[in-house]
Short mmCIF file of C-alpha atoms in Angstrom, two decimals:
data_model
loop_
_atom_site.label_atom_id
_atom_site.label_comp_id
_atom_site.label_asym_id
_atom_site.label_seq_id
_atom_site.Cartn_x
_atom_site.Cartn_y
_atom_site.Cartn_z
CA MET A 256 -45.02 24.89 69.73
CA THR A 257 -42.95 23.75 67.14
CA ALA A 258 -42.82 27.27 65.07
CA LEU A 259 -39.12 28.74 66.04
CA PRO A 260 -39.23 32.28 67.36
CA LYS A 261 -38.30 34.79 64.94
CA THR A 262 -35.73 36.18 67.45
CA THR A 263 -34.70 35.00 71.11
CA ASP A 264 -33.65 37.58 73.92
CA ARG A 265 -30.47 35.90 74.55
CA LYS A 266 -28.45 33.09 72.67
CA LEU A 267 -27.08 30.93 75.22
CA GLY A 268 -24.46 28.59 74.08
CA LEU A 269 -20.80 27.19 73.40
CA VAL A 270 -17.71 28.26 72.33
CA ILE A 271 -15.29 25.44 71.53
CA ASP A 272 -11.50 25.56 71.68
CA LEU A 273 -10.31 22.89 68.96
CA ASP A 274 -6.48 24.14 69.84
CA THR A 275 -6.82 23.65 73.67
CA CYS A 276 -9.08 20.57 73.80
CA VAL A 277 -6.82 17.37 74.41
CA GLY A 278 -9.50 14.79 74.14
CA CYS A 279 -9.38 13.36 77.60
CA HIS A 280 -13.56 12.77 77.19
CA ALA A 281 -14.23 14.31 80.71
CA CYS A 282 -16.75 16.47 79.63
CA VAL A 283 -18.66 13.34 77.54
CA ILE A 284 -18.49 11.73 80.91
CA SER A 285 -19.58 14.55 82.98
CA CYS A 286 -22.47 15.05 80.96
CA LYS A 287 -23.75 11.54 80.90
CA GLY A 288 -23.16 11.55 84.69
CA TRP A 289 -25.35 14.75 84.90
CA ASN A 290 -27.92 14.22 82.85
CA THR A 291 -28.51 10.78 84.16
CA GLU A 292 -28.74 11.74 87.95
CA ASN A 293 -30.86 14.86 87.18
CA TYR A 294 -33.83 16.24 84.71
CA GLY A 295 -35.18 14.02 82.49
CA ALA A 296 -34.74 10.18 81.49
CA PRO A 297 -31.85 8.53 82.14
CA LEU A 298 -29.51 8.08 79.45
CA SER A 299 -29.38 4.57 79.49
CA ASP A 300 -26.39 1.70 78.37
CA GLN A 301 -27.45 -1.46 76.65
CA ASP A 302 -25.00 -4.27 77.17
CA PRO A 303 -22.36 -1.84 78.90
CA TYR A 304 -20.24 -4.54 79.93
CA GLY A 305 -20.45 -7.20 77.18
CA ALA A 306 -19.39 -7.70 73.65
CA ASP A 307 -21.45 -4.97 71.88
CA PRO A 308 -22.14 -2.14 74.15
CA VAL A 309 -24.44 0.77 73.28
CA GLY A 310 -25.51 3.61 74.69
CA THR A 311 -27.10 7.13 74.97
CA PHE A 312 -24.74 10.23 75.14
CA LEU A 313 -25.50 13.76 74.53
CA ASN A 314 -22.06 15.20 73.70
CA ARG A 315 -19.45 12.94 71.67
CA VAL A 316 -15.16 13.87 71.12
CA HIS A 317 -14.57 12.73 67.45
CA SER A 318 -10.59 12.95 66.57
CA TYR A 319 -9.61 14.43 63.12
CA GLU A 320 -5.73 13.87 61.46
CA ILE A 321 -5.08 17.15 59.45
CA THR A 322 -1.79 16.83 57.18
CA PRO A 323 -1.32 20.46 55.74
CA GLU A 324 0.52 21.03 52.75
CA SER A 325 3.62 22.44 54.80
CA GLY A 326 3.87 22.13 58.61
CA PRO A 327 3.72 19.16 60.61
CA ALA A 328 0.33 16.87 61.27
CA GLN A 329 -1.67 18.02 63.58
CA LEU A 330 -4.55 15.83 65.56
CA VAL A 331 -7.56 18.02 66.39
CA HIS A 332 -10.17 16.65 69.34
CA PHE A 333 -13.55 17.77 68.28
CA PRO A 334 -16.26 17.80 70.88
CA LYS A 335 -19.72 17.52 69.17
CA SER A 336 -23.13 18.11 70.91
CA CYS A 337 -26.07 20.46 69.80
CA LEU A 338 -25.37 23.73 68.69
CA HIS A 339 -28.82 25.12 69.43
CA CYS A 340 -29.21 26.64 66.25
CA GLU A 341 -31.25 29.63 65.45
CA ASP A 342 -32.78 27.87 62.29
CA ALA A 343 -33.12 24.24 64.15
CA PRO A 344 -34.64 22.14 61.30
CA CYS A 345 -35.44 19.41 64.37
CA VAL A 346 -37.93 21.47 65.95
CA THR A 347 -39.99 22.05 63.24
CA VAL A 348 -40.30 18.53 61.92
CA CYS A 349 -41.63 17.62 65.11
CA PRO A 350 -45.37 16.57 64.68
CA THR A 351 -46.16 16.59 68.55
CA GLY A 352 -44.58 20.17 69.95
CA ALA A 353 -42.23 17.87 71.91
CA SER A 354 -39.07 19.87 70.36
CA TYR A 355 -39.28 23.27 70.99
CA LYS A 356 -36.69 26.68 71.22
CA ARG A 357 -37.42 28.82 73.95
CA GLN A 358 -37.69 32.47 73.35
CA ASP A 359 -35.79 33.86 76.24
CA ASP A 360 -32.74 32.15 75.96
CA GLY A 361 -32.21 30.24 72.65
CA ILE A 362 -32.34 26.64 74.28
CA VAL A 363 -33.40 23.83 72.31
CA LEU A 364 -35.29 21.32 74.53
CA VAL A 365 -37.45 17.89 74.39
CA ASN A 366 -40.69 17.97 76.29
CA GLU A 367 -40.43 14.05 77.26
CA THR A 368 -43.60 13.77 78.30
CA SER A 369 -45.14 14.72 74.83
CA CYS A 370 -42.43 13.06 72.74
CA ILE A 371 -44.03 9.89 70.68
CA GLY A 372 -40.38 8.53 69.53
CA CYS A 373 -40.67 8.94 65.93
CA GLY A 374 -36.92 9.63 65.47
CA LEU A 375 -37.78 12.13 62.95
CA CYS A 376 -35.80 15.11 64.67
CA ALA A 377 -32.47 13.25 64.87
CA TRP A 378 -33.12 12.52 60.85
CA ALA A 379 -33.55 16.55 60.57
CA CYS A 380 -30.29 17.09 62.46
CA PRO A 381 -27.25 17.34 60.30
CA TYR A 382 -25.15 17.08 63.27
CA GLY A 383 -26.05 13.79 65.08
CA ALA A 384 -26.76 15.80 68.31
CA ARG A 385 -29.94 13.66 68.88
CA GLU A 386 -30.18 10.25 70.20
CA MET A 387 -33.15 8.04 71.15
CA ASP A 388 -32.98 6.49 74.23
CA ALA A 389 -33.21 2.60 73.79
CA VAL A 390 -35.10 2.29 77.28
CA ALA A 391 -37.14 5.55 77.81
CA GLY A 392 -38.15 5.66 73.83
CA VAL A 393 -37.78 9.07 73.67
CA MET A 394 -35.21 11.78 72.01
CA LYS A 395 -32.46 12.75 74.21
CA LYS A 396 -30.37 16.16 73.61
CA CYS A 397 -27.81 18.56 75.27
CA THR A 398 -30.22 20.73 77.39
CA LEU A 399 -27.25 23.06 78.16
CA CYS A 400 -27.81 21.92 81.30
CA VAL A 401 -31.02 23.84 81.99
CA ASP A 402 -31.25 22.39 85.30
CA ARG A 403 -27.83 23.80 86.59
CA ILE A 404 -27.27 27.22 84.90
CA TYR A 405 -30.48 28.61 86.56
CA ASN A 406 -29.82 26.35 89.38
CA LYS A 407 -30.04 28.72 92.81
CA ASN A 408 -29.37 25.90 94.93
CA LEU A 409 -25.65 25.57 93.41
CA PRO A 410 -22.78 27.31 94.58
CA GLU A 411 -22.40 30.18 91.77
CA GLN A 412 -19.45 28.75 89.93
CA ASP A 413 -21.00 25.40 89.73
CA ARG A 414 -24.32 27.51 87.26
CA GLN A 415 -22.95 26.37 83.94
CA PRO A 416 -23.31 23.43 82.16
CA ALA A 417 -21.57 20.13 83.43
CA CYS A 418 -19.28 19.71 80.02
CA VAL A 419 -17.88 23.35 80.61
CA ARG A 420 -17.42 23.18 84.37
CA THR A 421 -15.51 19.79 84.27
CA CYS A 422 -13.08 20.45 81.30
CA PRO A 423 -9.52 20.48 82.58
CA SER A 424 -7.95 22.37 79.65
CA ASN A 425 -10.62 25.37 79.58
CA ALA A 426 -11.47 24.33 76.20
CA ARG A 427 -14.93 24.82 76.53
CA HIS A 428 -17.05 28.24 77.36
CA PHE A 429 -20.34 29.07 77.89
CA GLY A 430 -22.06 32.76 77.49
CA ASP A 431 -24.67 34.61 75.70
CA LEU A 432 -23.86 34.59 71.93
CA GLY A 433 -26.24 37.17 71.30
CA ASP A 434 -24.45 39.79 73.22
CA PRO A 435 -21.89 41.29 71.36
CA ASP A 436 -19.65 41.90 74.54
CA SER A 437 -19.96 39.06 76.37
CA ASP A 438 -16.56 36.84 77.03
CA VAL A 439 -17.67 34.23 74.80
CA SER A 440 -18.50 36.84 71.81
CA ARG A 441 -15.37 38.32 72.18
CA LEU A 442 -13.76 34.98 71.90
CA VAL A 443 -15.49 34.23 69.18
CA ALA A 444 -14.23 37.56 67.17
CA GLU A 445 -10.58 37.50 68.36
CA ARG A 446 -9.88 33.75 67.32
CA GLY A 447 -12.20 33.73 64.28
CA GLY A 448 -14.94 31.35 65.47
CA MET A 449 -16.83 29.20 63.23
CA ASP A 450 -19.95 27.49 62.33
CA LEU A 451 -20.20 24.05 61.37
CA MET A 452 -21.85 22.92 58.04
CA PRO A 453 -22.74 26.45 57.19
CA GLU A 454 -24.43 25.32 53.69
CA GLN A 455 -27.33 23.84 55.73
CA GLY A 456 -28.43 26.92 56.93
CA THR A 457 -29.24 25.91 60.54
CA ARG A 458 -27.41 29.28 61.81
CA PRO A 459 -25.39 27.44 64.63
CA VAL A 460 -25.46 29.38 67.93
CA ASN A 461 -22.29 27.35 69.27
CA LYS A 462 -19.11 28.35 67.78
CA TYR A 463 -16.04 26.60 67.06
CA LEU A 464 -12.52 28.10 67.72
CA PRO A 465 -10.21 26.83 64.83
CA PRO A 466 -6.74 24.99 66.09
CA ARG A 467 -3.63 27.25 65.72
CA PRO A 468 -0.90 26.48 63.06
CA LYS A 469 1.47 24.64 65.04
CA GLN A 470 4.59 26.35 63.39
CA ASP A 471 3.25 30.20 64.81
CA THR A 472 3.77 28.45 68.27
CA ALA A 473 7.21 30.09 68.78
CA PRO A 474 6.99 34.03 67.58
CA ALA A 475 10.01 34.74 64.56
CA GLY A 476 13.30 36.17 66.58
CA GLU A 477 12.64 34.67 70.16
CA VAL A 478 15.75 33.63 71.49
CA ASP A 479 15.58 29.98 73.06
CA ILE A 480 17.59 30.21 76.20
CA LEU A 481 17.83 26.49 76.58
CA ALA A 482 19.29 26.04 73.06
CA PRO A 483 22.48 26.43 74.41
CA PHE A 484 22.52 23.79 76.86
CA LEU A 485 21.43 21.35 74.44
CA GLU A 486 23.67 21.48 72.07
CA PRO A 487 25.96 18.36 71.36
CA VAL A 488 28.78 18.18 73.82
CA ALA A 489 31.38 16.64 71.16
CA ASP A 490 31.33 17.68 67.68
CA SER A 491 33.84 15.07 66.43
CA PRO A 492 34.67 11.96 68.48
CA GLN A 493 37.50 11.21 70.46
CA GLY A 494 39.92 8.67 71.66
CA PHE A 495 38.41 4.80 70.77
CA LEU A 496 35.39 6.00 68.88
CA GLY A 497 37.49 8.66 67.20
CA TRP A 498 40.08 5.86 65.59
CA LEU A 499 36.62 4.00 64.97
CA ASP A 500 35.27 6.32 62.91
CA ARG A 501 38.12 7.33 61.25
CA ALA A 502 38.78 3.63 60.24
CA LEU A 503 35.08 3.40 59.10
CA GLU A 504 35.51 6.41 56.75
CA LYS A 505 38.45 4.75 54.94
CA LEU A 506 36.96 1.69 54.33
CA MET B 207 -30.39 5.84 56.30
CA HIS B 208 -31.32 2.39 57.69
CA PRO B 209 -33.47 0.60 55.10
CA ALA B 210 -35.85 -0.89 57.90
CA PRO B 211 -37.93 -3.61 56.23
CA SER B 212 -41.38 -2.62 57.96
CA VAL B 213 -40.64 1.12 56.93
CA ILE B 214 -40.22 -0.33 53.03
CA VAL B 215 -42.97 -2.58 53.03
CA PHE B 216 -46.03 -0.31 54.64
CA THR B 217 -44.70 2.72 52.54
CA THR B 218 -45.38 0.54 49.05
CA LEU B 219 -48.24 -0.68 50.36
CA SER B 220 -50.01 2.52 51.59
CA GLY B 221 -48.51 4.11 48.29
CA LEU B 222 -50.55 1.37 46.37
CA GLY B 223 -53.67 1.65 48.68
CA PHE B 224 -54.06 5.33 48.60
CA GLY B 225 -53.52 5.38 45.00
CA LEU B 226 -56.44 2.75 44.71
CA LEU B 227 -58.53 4.77 46.48
CA VAL B 228 -57.89 8.06 44.21
CA PHE B 229 -58.98 5.99 41.30
CA LEU B 230 -62.03 4.44 43.18
CA GLY B 231 -62.83 8.44 44.11
CA ILE B 232 -63.39 9.40 40.64
CA GLY B 233 -65.51 6.61 39.48
CA GLN B 234 -62.83 4.51 37.81
CA PRO B 235 -63.87 2.05 38.07
CA ALA B 236 -67.66 3.19 38.91
CA VAL B 237 -68.22 0.05 41.13
CA THR B 238 -71.16 -0.26 43.25
CA GLY B 239 -72.22 -3.28 45.37
CA TRP B 240 -70.24 -6.36 45.62
CA GLY B 241 -67.32 -5.07 43.63
CA ALA B 242 -67.46 -1.58 45.19
CA PHE B 243 -66.99 -4.03 48.67
CA TRP B 244 -63.82 -5.78 46.98
CA PHE B 245 -61.91 -3.19 45.96
CA PHE B 246 -62.49 -0.87 49.26
CA LEU B 247 -61.33 -3.61 50.83
CA ILE B 248 -58.18 -4.11 49.11
CA ALA B 249 -57.53 -0.58 49.36
CA TYR B 250 -58.33 0.04 53.00
CA ALA B 251 -56.21 -2.76 53.85
CA LEU B 252 -53.23 -1.65 52.12
CA ALA B 253 -53.54 1.84 53.15
CA VAL B 254 -54.93 1.83 56.64
CA GLY B 255 -52.26 -1.40 57.12
CA GLY B 256 -49.54 1.02 56.32
CA LEU B 257 -50.32 3.19 58.65
CA ALA B 258 -51.10 1.27 61.46
CA ALA B 259 -47.50 -0.38 60.87
CA SER B 260 -45.85 3.07 61.11
CA THR B 261 -46.97 3.47 64.52
CA PHE B 262 -45.14 0.72 65.75
CA HIS B 263 -41.42 1.81 65.36
CA LEU B 264 -42.60 4.62 67.91
CA GLY B 265 -40.97 4.60 71.10
CA HIS B 266 -44.52 5.76 72.27
CA PRO B 267 -47.70 4.97 70.29
CA GLU B 268 -50.23 5.72 73.18
CA ARG B 269 -49.40 9.43 72.86
CA ALA B 270 -49.50 9.06 68.95
CA LEU B 271 -52.56 11.49 69.23
CA LEU B 272 -50.23 14.35 69.83
CA ALA B 273 -48.86 14.18 66.54
CA PHE B 274 -52.27 15.99 65.04
CA THR B 275 -51.23 19.04 66.95
CA GLN B 276 -48.27 20.59 65.07
CA TRP B 277 -50.12 20.43 61.34
CA ARG B 278 -48.40 24.56 61.02
CA THR B 279 -45.12 23.05 60.61
CA SER B 280 -44.64 19.90 60.55
CA TRP B 281 -45.11 17.67 57.62
CA LEU B 282 -45.40 14.53 59.55
CA SER B 283 -48.59 16.13 61.58
CA ARG B 284 -50.03 17.06 57.97
CA GLU B 285 -49.65 13.53 56.69
CA GLY B 286 -51.62 12.44 59.83
CA TRP B 287 -54.87 14.71 59.01
CA ALA B 288 -54.78 13.94 55.40
CA ALA B 289 -54.81 10.45 55.86
CA VAL B 290 -57.63 10.45 58.60
CA ALA B 291 -59.53 12.91 56.58
CA ALA B 292 -59.08 11.00 53.25
CA LEU B 293 -60.03 7.69 55.14
CA VAL B 294 -62.77 9.18 56.46
CA VAL B 295 -64.22 11.00 53.60
CA MET B 296 -63.76 7.74 51.21
CA GLY B 297 -65.15 5.48 54.06
CA VAL B 298 -68.75 7.60 53.86
CA TYR B 299 -68.37 7.49 49.75
CA ALA B 300 -67.53 3.69 50.17
CA PHE B 301 -70.27 2.88 52.23
CA ALA B 302 -72.80 4.60 50.22
CA ALA B 303 -71.59 2.95 47.32
CA VAL B 304 -71.75 -0.87 48.95
CA PHE B 305 -74.81 -0.68 50.73
CA PHE B 306 -76.93 1.91 49.08
CA GLY B 307 -75.42 1.17 45.24
CA THR B 308 -74.89 4.87 45.24
CA ARG B 309 -71.88 6.92 43.75
CA ILE B 310 -71.81 10.28 46.00
CA MET B 311 -69.36 12.17 43.38
CA VAL B 312 -68.55 15.24 45.41
CA LEU B 313 -67.27 13.06 48.40
CA GLY B 314 -65.63 10.77 45.88
CA TRP B 315 -63.56 13.69 44.34
CA ILE B 316 -63.03 15.02 47.80
CA GLY B 317 -61.97 11.87 49.00
CA ALA B 318 -59.56 11.08 45.66
CA GLY B 319 -58.09 14.93 46.52
CA LEU B 320 -57.31 14.05 50.11
CA SER B 321 -56.01 10.41 49.24
CA LEU B 322 -53.52 12.08 46.77
CA ALA B 323 -52.48 15.02 49.39
CA THR B 324 -51.87 12.06 51.93
CA VAL B 325 -49.24 10.52 49.25
CA GLY B 326 -47.71 14.05 48.84
CA THR B 327 -47.44 14.72 52.77
CA THR B 328 -45.59 11.73 53.02
CA ALA B 329 -43.44 12.59 50.36
CA MET B 330 -42.45 15.67 51.89
CA ILE B 331 -41.63 14.16 55.25
CA TYR B 332 -38.49 13.12 53.16
CA THR B 333 -38.33 16.11 50.74
CA GLN B 334 -37.71 18.71 53.52
CA LEU B 335 -34.85 16.94 55.04
CA LYS B 336 -31.72 18.94 54.04
CA SER B 337 -29.87 16.46 55.77
CA VAL B 338 -30.14 13.96 53.35
CA PRO B 339 -29.39 15.59 50.06
CA ARG B 340 -30.34 12.79 47.93
CA TRP B 341 -34.20 13.07 49.02
CA ASN B 342 -33.71 16.98 49.57
CA GLN B 343 -34.98 17.66 45.88
CA VAL B 344 -38.00 18.63 43.88
CA LEU B 345 -38.27 15.05 42.02
CA THR B 346 -38.87 12.92 45.30
CA PRO B 347 -42.57 14.16 45.94
CA LEU B 348 -43.02 13.62 41.97
CA HIS B 349 -41.51 10.35 42.07
CA LEU B 350 -43.59 9.09 45.14
CA VAL B 351 -47.01 10.79 44.07
CA SER B 352 -46.48 9.50 40.36
CA LEU B 353 -45.60 5.92 41.53
CA SER B 354 -48.76 5.90 44.00
CA LEU B 355 -50.86 6.87 40.84
CA ALA B 356 -49.38 4.46 38.39
CA GLY B 357 -50.26 1.72 41.20
CA GLY B 358 -53.42 2.50 41.97
CA ALA B 359 -54.47 2.52 38.36
CA LEU B 360 -53.25 -1.08 37.57
CA MET B 361 -54.88 -2.04 40.75
CA ALA B 362 -58.04 -0.16 39.52
CA GLY B 363 -57.70 -2.05 35.97
CA GLN B 364 -57.89 0.85 34.28
CA ILE B 365 -55.58 -0.11 30.97
CA THR B 366 -54.87 3.46 29.31
CA GLU B 367 -53.88 5.54 32.56
CA THR B 368 -51.51 2.86 33.82
CA ALA B 369 -50.01 2.95 30.94
CA VAL B 370 -49.53 6.46 30.40
CA LEU B 371 -48.82 7.04 34.20
CA MET B 372 -46.78 3.93 34.39
CA ILE B 373 -44.30 5.48 31.61
CA LEU B 374 -43.98 8.99 33.69
CA ALA B 375 -43.37 6.88 36.61
CA LEU B 376 -40.62 5.11 34.99
CA MET B 377 -39.03 8.53 33.65
CA LEU B 378 -39.55 10.36 37.24
CA GLN B 379 -37.79 6.98 38.67
CA LEU B 380 -34.89 7.43 36.44
CA GLY B 381 -34.45 11.12 36.82
CA HIS B 382 -34.80 10.49 40.50
CA TRP B 383 -31.71 8.42 40.16
CA GLN B 384 -30.32 10.61 38.15
CA VAL B 385 -30.49 13.83 40.16
CA GLY B 386 -29.52 12.17 43.35
CA ASP B 387 -26.63 10.43 42.76
CA LYS B 388 -25.11 14.14 42.32
CA ARG B 389 -26.93 15.69 44.91
CA PHE B 390 -24.56 15.25 47.57
CA ALA B 391 -21.73 16.73 46.10
CA GLU B 392 -23.79 19.62 44.53
CA ALA B 393 -25.21 20.54 48.12
CA GLY B 394 -21.39 21.23 48.91
CA HIS B 395 -21.35 19.06 51.95
CA THR B 396 -17.44 17.20 52.88
CA ILE B 397 -15.59 16.35 55.72
CA ALA B 398 -13.91 19.74 55.44
CA SER B 399 -17.28 21.83 55.84
CA ALA B 400 -18.89 19.42 58.36
CA THR B 401 -15.59 20.15 60.88
CA GLY B 402 -14.37 23.75 59.90
CA LEU B 403 -10.96 21.66 59.61
CA GLY B 404 -10.90 22.50 55.72
CA ARG B 405 -8.42 25.22 55.58
CA PRO B 406 -5.07 23.76 56.54
CA GLY B 407 -5.18 20.80 54.31
CA ARG B 408 -5.87 17.20 54.06
CA ILE B 409 -8.24 15.81 56.68
CA ARG B 410 -9.03 11.87 57.92
CA ALA B 411 -11.28 11.01 60.40
CA PHE B 412 -8.61 9.58 62.89
CA GLU B 413 -10.96 7.90 65.71
CA PRO B 414 -14.58 7.89 66.24
CA PRO B 415 -15.88 8.62 69.68
CA HIS B 416 -16.78 5.00 70.89
CA THR B 417 -15.67 1.80 70.32
CA GLY B 418 -18.66 0.50 69.71
CA SER B 419 -21.84 1.66 67.46
CA ASN B 420 -24.19 4.14 68.39
CA TYR B 421 -28.08 4.99 67.53
CA LEU B 422 -27.04 7.70 65.09
CA LEU B 423 -24.60 5.10 62.95
CA LYS B 424 -27.20 2.13 63.40
CA GLU B 425 -30.32 4.74 61.91
CA MET B 426 -28.42 6.90 59.51
CA VAL B 427 -25.31 5.64 58.53
CA HIS B 428 -25.85 2.70 56.25
CA VAL B 429 -23.44 1.34 54.05
CA VAL B 430 -23.71 -2.24 53.78
CA GLY B 431 -25.06 -3.74 50.17
CA ARG B 432 -25.02 -0.12 48.50
CA LYS B 433 -22.46 -1.95 46.17
CA HIS B 434 -25.42 -4.05 44.41
CA SER B 435 -27.24 -0.92 43.80
CA LEU B 436 -26.86 -1.24 40.30
CA LYS B 437 -28.28 -4.82 39.96
CA LEU B 438 -31.39 -3.44 42.29
CA ARG B 439 -32.13 -0.41 39.90
CA ALA B 440 -32.00 -2.94 36.97
CA ILE B 441 -34.96 -5.15 39.24
CA ALA B 442 -36.59 -2.43 39.89
CA LEU B 443 -37.06 -0.76 36.92
CA GLY B 444 -37.78 -4.54 35.13
CA LEU B 445 -40.29 -5.93 37.86
CA GLY B 446 -41.58 -2.68 38.57
CA TYR B 447 -42.47 -0.62 35.49
CA VAL B 448 -41.37 -2.86 32.07
CA VAL B 449 -42.91 -6.20 33.12
CA PRO B 450 -46.25 -4.96 34.21
CA ILE B 451 -46.79 -2.22 31.22
CA THR B 452 -45.74 -5.27 28.78
CA LEU B 453 -48.32 -7.32 30.62
CA ILE B 454 -51.45 -4.86 30.63
CA LEU B 455 -50.88 -4.00 27.09
CA LEU B 456 -50.99 -7.70 25.89
CA PRO B 457 -54.06 -8.45 23.76
CA GLY B 458 -56.96 -10.27 26.13
CA ALA B 459 -54.96 -9.19 29.34
CA GLY B 460 -57.66 -10.67 31.90
CA HIS B 461 -57.14 -10.98 35.82
CA LEU B 462 -54.41 -13.38 35.64
CA LEU B 463 -52.04 -11.31 33.91
CA GLY B 464 -53.31 -8.15 36.08
CA GLY B 465 -52.60 -10.35 38.90
CA LEU B 466 -49.03 -11.12 37.68
CA ALA B 467 -48.54 -7.21 36.78
CA VAL B 468 -49.65 -6.18 40.48
CA LEU B 469 -47.30 -8.86 41.99
CA SER B 470 -44.45 -8.15 39.61
CA HIS B 471 -44.88 -4.03 40.13
CA VAL B 472 -45.06 -4.57 43.93
CA ALA B 473 -41.90 -6.42 44.06
CA GLY B 474 -39.93 -4.01 41.66
CA ILE B 475 -41.14 -1.33 43.74
CA LEU B 476 -39.90 -3.03 47.16
CA ALA B 477 -36.29 -3.07 45.39
CA SER B 478 -36.80 0.56 44.41
CA ARG B 479 -37.89 1.62 48.20
CA TRP B 480 -35.04 -0.61 49.67
CA LEU B 481 -32.89 1.82 47.53
CA PHE B 482 -34.84 4.98 48.01
CA PHE B 483 -33.40 4.29 51.85
CA ALA B 484 -30.25 2.47 51.92
CA GLU B 485 -28.96 4.76 48.77
CA ALA B 486 -30.04 7.95 50.89
CA GLU B 487 -26.52 9.41 52.80
CA HIS B 488 -27.13 11.51 55.80
CA VAL B 489 -24.67 14.08 56.09
CA VAL B 490 -23.95 13.48 59.95
CA GLY B 491 -21.92 10.43 58.35
CA LEU B 492 -19.21 13.02 57.02
CA TYR B 493 -18.12 13.05 61.32
CA TYR B 494 -17.29 9.22 60.93
CA GLY B 495 -15.16 9.76 57.77
CA ALA B 496 -18.16 8.34 55.28
CA ARG B 497 -16.91 9.97 51.83
CA GLY B 498 -13.47 10.65 53.08
#
């Protein structure tokens, strides 16, 4: 049913740390791999080795350059996938009931056997989280690896989304954002986790942790024990270089 | 948004077809027999042609019947119901008018209402999208419904109604452009709100997530050709509204001038509809550096 549940028992989602993401795209690849080999229609590519390669991805990493008024410029890598919104506009527009949000854990899914591939849900999503697969003709989106997180056949440490499991810099965290005491909720509270495009009124479950300002990395008053070793050895040049320096000064 | 030629042609024609059905339903003109046959043939060809063509772009047209299930929440589902109801009711009305020479007034009025509702639900599919601020405004359904009624009156040969509705549609068209041009900025969508990276200072899209294109860019981030929008607006206004009004108000205007008025109107509305899609910016473009 495309009516949204009033509340969900849990709010499973991701917390993405823009401070630690290094932009390696490992999450993109592991996502593509898992979701091609497992649940649902595979994520196809068109002309993958040709001049105009195009393909379906459920997770993509943008990069942005920030130039603050003061302090050094920053490069921020920005992974973006479905935010599993509480007020998901993609669900209510669906004419067939293929799109739905689960009552028990809040995951937004597509029933691929009843999707007619009209593409309206992709239009309704402000974040570009849904992509129509050109081969399967159905809408693809992040499932929060629903076939991993509840999968008793996998070792317990693997029961989290493929993107989270693979991230080498621990920039992605998975958990219940509806529980204020969960690790992810505490992380959001401590680091000032934010919503993307809050003015759209979608109430995303996924949160983003803002990058820390670079000048704050060294606390004030801390002594750098290596600094003395990096002092210039010779303040004024001696010998031939000293003569050259003095001679040039006089010119 | 990507201005797909099929969508532009068929929304224009089916809008015209349902507009004509509204006027046939209320008995303007009150035709029966062969006269009714030709009028209904044209109206059904336009309306059904548009609907049938809209199923071609589906990934799985064989599952199209499922689209009737979600009328409680989905405007697209409601459009399906309204269209089928309008075509069935008007079909019975047309059958009686053509073969028995009787106009069942009640059916006609119900059919006219359903035809109008069909255009309204189509308009709401676009209007509901907060992700496309230009469409997400009160004037979008008013613009599309008034246009359908004005075109329908023109096709039905109703001079006075055409003149009044055409001027109304013209004003709503101008209003839709005027308000639409400001909607994106008014809604407050910027690259800073999209990424949440606004506070530190200036922000710029440094690198897209991929070397090639993707579904999102092809479908929703249309940039080519917007530079001609002012010229196309002038063409849409001239051919779509001003020329048809002038032609039908000429004294002694017959079928020839009427036909020319319809052709000019359709050409102008095609330009207007192209702009409706091409000028509509989807907020996802912000992630790709559109609008800075």
